[in-house]
Amino acid sequence: MKVKIMFDRNRFKNKPTEYETSVIQNRIVATEIELNDLAVELSNGCTFKPALLKGTKSKDWMQQQVFALDFDDNSKIEIELEYAKSIGISPAFIYTSFNHTKTNHNG
């Protein structure tokens, strides 16, 4: 299934700095991509916004086909998935952020 999102193909090995984040904001583009390919790219350090925008800010939102959960250092995967399920949201996929650790997997 192809989805329309905002995507930056540059891969990072670490969480981008504040400066790098501003560069990404200016570089991110509307992209149509297979959902499986998107999951692979994100797990290899690429950046995305799950919506299609006509600019770069949330006020520029046009549509959204993807709901994904990313897990930071303070996120518990099982708890967050259970919450999403309880409000009727099924994420297309989940992925961990750069600062997530294996100790964060249990609720």
JSON list of C-alpha atoms in Angstrom, two decimals, residues 11-73:
[
{"chain": "A", "resi": 11, "resn": "ARG", "atom": "CA", "xyz": [19.78, 8.82, 7.25]},
{"chain": "A", "resi": 12, "resn": "PHE", "atom": "CA", "xyz": [21.00, 9.64, 10.73]},
{"chain": "A", "resi": 13, "resn": "LYS", "atom": "CA", "xyz": [22.86, 7.39, 13.17]},
{"chain": "A", "resi": 14, "resn": "ASN", "atom": "CA", "xyz": [21.99, 9.64, 16.15]},
{"chain": "A", "resi": 15, "resn": "LYS", "atom": "CA", "xyz": [19.20, 11.99, 17.08]},
{"chain": "A", "resi": 16, "resn": "PRO", "atom": "CA", "xyz": [19.57, 15.08, 14.85]},
{"chain": "A", "resi": 17, "resn": "THR", "atom": "CA", "xyz": [20.81, 18.24, 16.53]},
{"chain": "A", "resi": 18, "resn": "GLU", "atom": "CA", "xyz": [18.59, 21.31, 16.71]},
{"chain": "A", "resi": 19, "resn": "TYR", "atom": "CA", "xyz": [20.40, 22.72, 13.69]},
{"chain": "A", "resi": 20, "resn": "GLU", "atom": "CA", "xyz": [20.03, 19.46, 11.72]},
{"chain": "A", "resi": 21, "resn": "THR", "atom": "CA", "xyz": [16.33, 19.40, 12.60]},
{"chain": "A", "resi": 22, "resn": "SER", "atom": "CA", "xyz": [15.87, 22.87, 11.10]},
{"chain": "A", "resi": 23, "resn": "VAL", "atom": "CA", "xyz": [17.66, 21.72, 7.94]},
{"chain": "A", "resi": 24, "resn": "ILE", "atom": "CA", "xyz": [15.37, 18.67, 7.75]},
{"chain": "A", "resi": 25, "resn": "GLN", "atom": "CA", "xyz": [12.32, 20.97, 8.08]},
{"chain": "A", "resi": 26, "resn": "ASN", "atom": "CA", "xyz": [13.48, 22.86, 5.00]},
{"chain": "A", "resi": 27, "resn": "ARG", "atom": "CA", "xyz": [14.40, 19.71, 3.05]},
{"chain": "A", "resi": 28, "resn": "ILE", "atom": "CA", "xyz": [11.43, 17.42, 3.82]},
{"chain": "A", "resi": 29, "resn": "VAL", "atom": "CA", "xyz": [9.22, 16.83, 0.77]},
{"chain": "A", "resi": 30, "resn": "ALA", "atom": "CA", "xyz": [5.88, 15.31, -0.15]},
{"chain": "A", "resi": 31, "resn": "THR", "atom": "CA", "xyz": [6.48, 11.67, -1.06]},
{"chain": "A", "resi": 32, "resn": "GLU", "atom": "CA", "xyz": [4.41, 8.67, -2.05]},
{"chain": "A", "resi": 33, "resn": "ILE", "atom": "CA", "xyz": [6.00, 5.51, -0.64]},
{"chain": "A", "resi": 34, "resn": "GLU", "atom": "CA", "xyz": [5.11, 1.89, 0.04]},
{"chain": "A", "resi": 35, "resn": "LEU", "atom": "CA", "xyz": [4.28, 1.45, 3.73]},
{"chain": "A", "resi": 36, "resn": "ASN", "atom": "CA", "xyz": [6.79, -1.39, 4.12]},
{"chain": "A", "resi": 37, "resn": "ASP", "atom": "CA", "xyz": [9.53, 0.73, 2.51]},
{"chain": "A", "resi": 38, "resn": "LEU", "atom": "CA", "xyz": [8.71, 3.59, 4.87]},
{"chain": "A", "resi": 39, "resn": "ALA", "atom": "CA", "xyz": [9.10, 1.29, 7.89]},
{"chain": "A", "resi": 40, "resn": "VAL", "atom": "CA", "xyz": [12.50, 0.15, 6.61]},
{"chain": "A", "resi": 41, "resn": "GLU", "atom": "CA", "xyz": [13.64, 3.73, 5.95]},
{"chain": "A", "resi": 42, "resn": "LEU", "atom": "CA", "xyz": [12.59, 4.89, 9.43]},
{"chain": "A", "resi": 43, "resn": "SER", "atom": "CA", "xyz": [14.40, 2.01, 11.07]},
{"chain": "A", "resi": 44, "resn": "ASN", "atom": "CA", "xyz": [17.51, 3.18, 9.18]},
{"chain": "A", "resi": 45, "resn": "GLY", "atom": "CA", "xyz": [17.42, 6.74, 10.52]},
{"chain": "A", "resi": 46, "resn": "CYS", "atom": "CA", "xyz": [15.23, 8.63, 8.04]},
{"chain": "A", "resi": 47, "resn": "THR", "atom": "CA", "xyz": [12.72, 11.26, 9.12]},
{"chain": "A", "resi": 48, "resn": "PHE", "atom": "CA", "xyz": [9.05, 11.66, 8.23]},
{"chain": "A", "resi": 49, "resn": "LYS", "atom": "CA", "xyz": [5.85, 13.47, 9.08]},
{"chain": "A", "resi": 50, "resn": "PRO", "atom": "CA", "xyz": [2.89, 11.07, 8.85]},
{"chain": "A", "resi": 51, "resn": "ALA", "atom": "CA", "xyz": [0.75, 13.67, 7.06]},
{"chain": "A", "resi": 52, "resn": "LEU", "atom": "CA", "xyz": [0.82, 15.34, 3.69]},
{"chain": "A", "resi": 53, "resn": "LEU", "atom": "CA", "xyz": [1.39, 19.09, 4.08]},
{"chain": "A", "resi": 54, "resn": "LYS", "atom": "CA", "xyz": [1.25, 22.01, 1.65]},
{"chain": "A", "resi": 55, "resn": "GLY", "atom": "CA", "xyz": [4.13, 23.59, 3.56]},
{"chain": "A", "resi": 56, "resn": "THR", "atom": "CA", "xyz": [6.24, 22.50, 6.54]},
{"chain": "A", "resi": 57, "resn": "LYS", "atom": "CA", "xyz": [4.07, 23.34, 9.57]},
{"chain": "A", "resi": 58, "resn": "SER", "atom": "CA", "xyz": [1.10, 21.59, 11.17]},
{"chain": "A", "resi": 59, "resn": "LYS", "atom": "CA", "xyz": [-1.18, 24.43, 9.99]},
{"chain": "A", "resi": 60, "resn": "ASP", "atom": "CA", "xyz": [-0.34, 23.29, 6.44]},
{"chain": "A", "resi": 61, "resn": "TRP", "atom": "CA", "xyz": [-1.97, 19.87, 6.99]},
{"chain": "A", "resi": 62, "resn": "MET", "atom": "CA", "xyz": [-3.84, 18.49, 3.94]},
{"chain": "A", "resi": 63, "resn": "GLN", "atom": "CA", "xyz": [-4.43, 14.80, 4.63]},
{"chain": "A", "resi": 64, "resn": "GLN", "atom": "CA", "xyz": [-3.20, 11.84, 6.63]},
{"chain": "A", "resi": 65, "resn": "GLN", "atom": "CA", "xyz": [-3.15, 8.15, 5.78]},
{"chain": "A", "resi": 66, "resn": "VAL", "atom": "CA", "xyz": [-0.65, 6.90, 8.37]},
{"chain": "A", "resi": 67, "resn": "PHE", "atom": "CA", "xyz": [-0.73, 6.65, 12.13]},
{"chain": "A", "resi": 68, "resn": "ALA", "atom": "CA", "xyz": [2.55, 5.39, 13.54]},
{"chain": "A", "resi": 69, "resn": "LEU", "atom": "CA", "xyz": [3.86, 5.22, 17.08]},
{"chain": "A", "resi": 70, "resn": "ASP", "atom": "CA", "xyz": [7.43, 6.14, 17.87]},
{"chain": "A", "resi": 71, "resn": "PHE", "atom": "CA", "xyz": [8.81, 5.31, 21.26]},
{"chain": "A", "resi": 72, "resn": "ASP", "atom": "CA", "xyz": [11.12, 7.62, 23.14]},
{"chain": "A", "resi": 73, "resn": "ASP", "atom": "CA", "xyz": [13.11, 7.00, 26.31]}
]
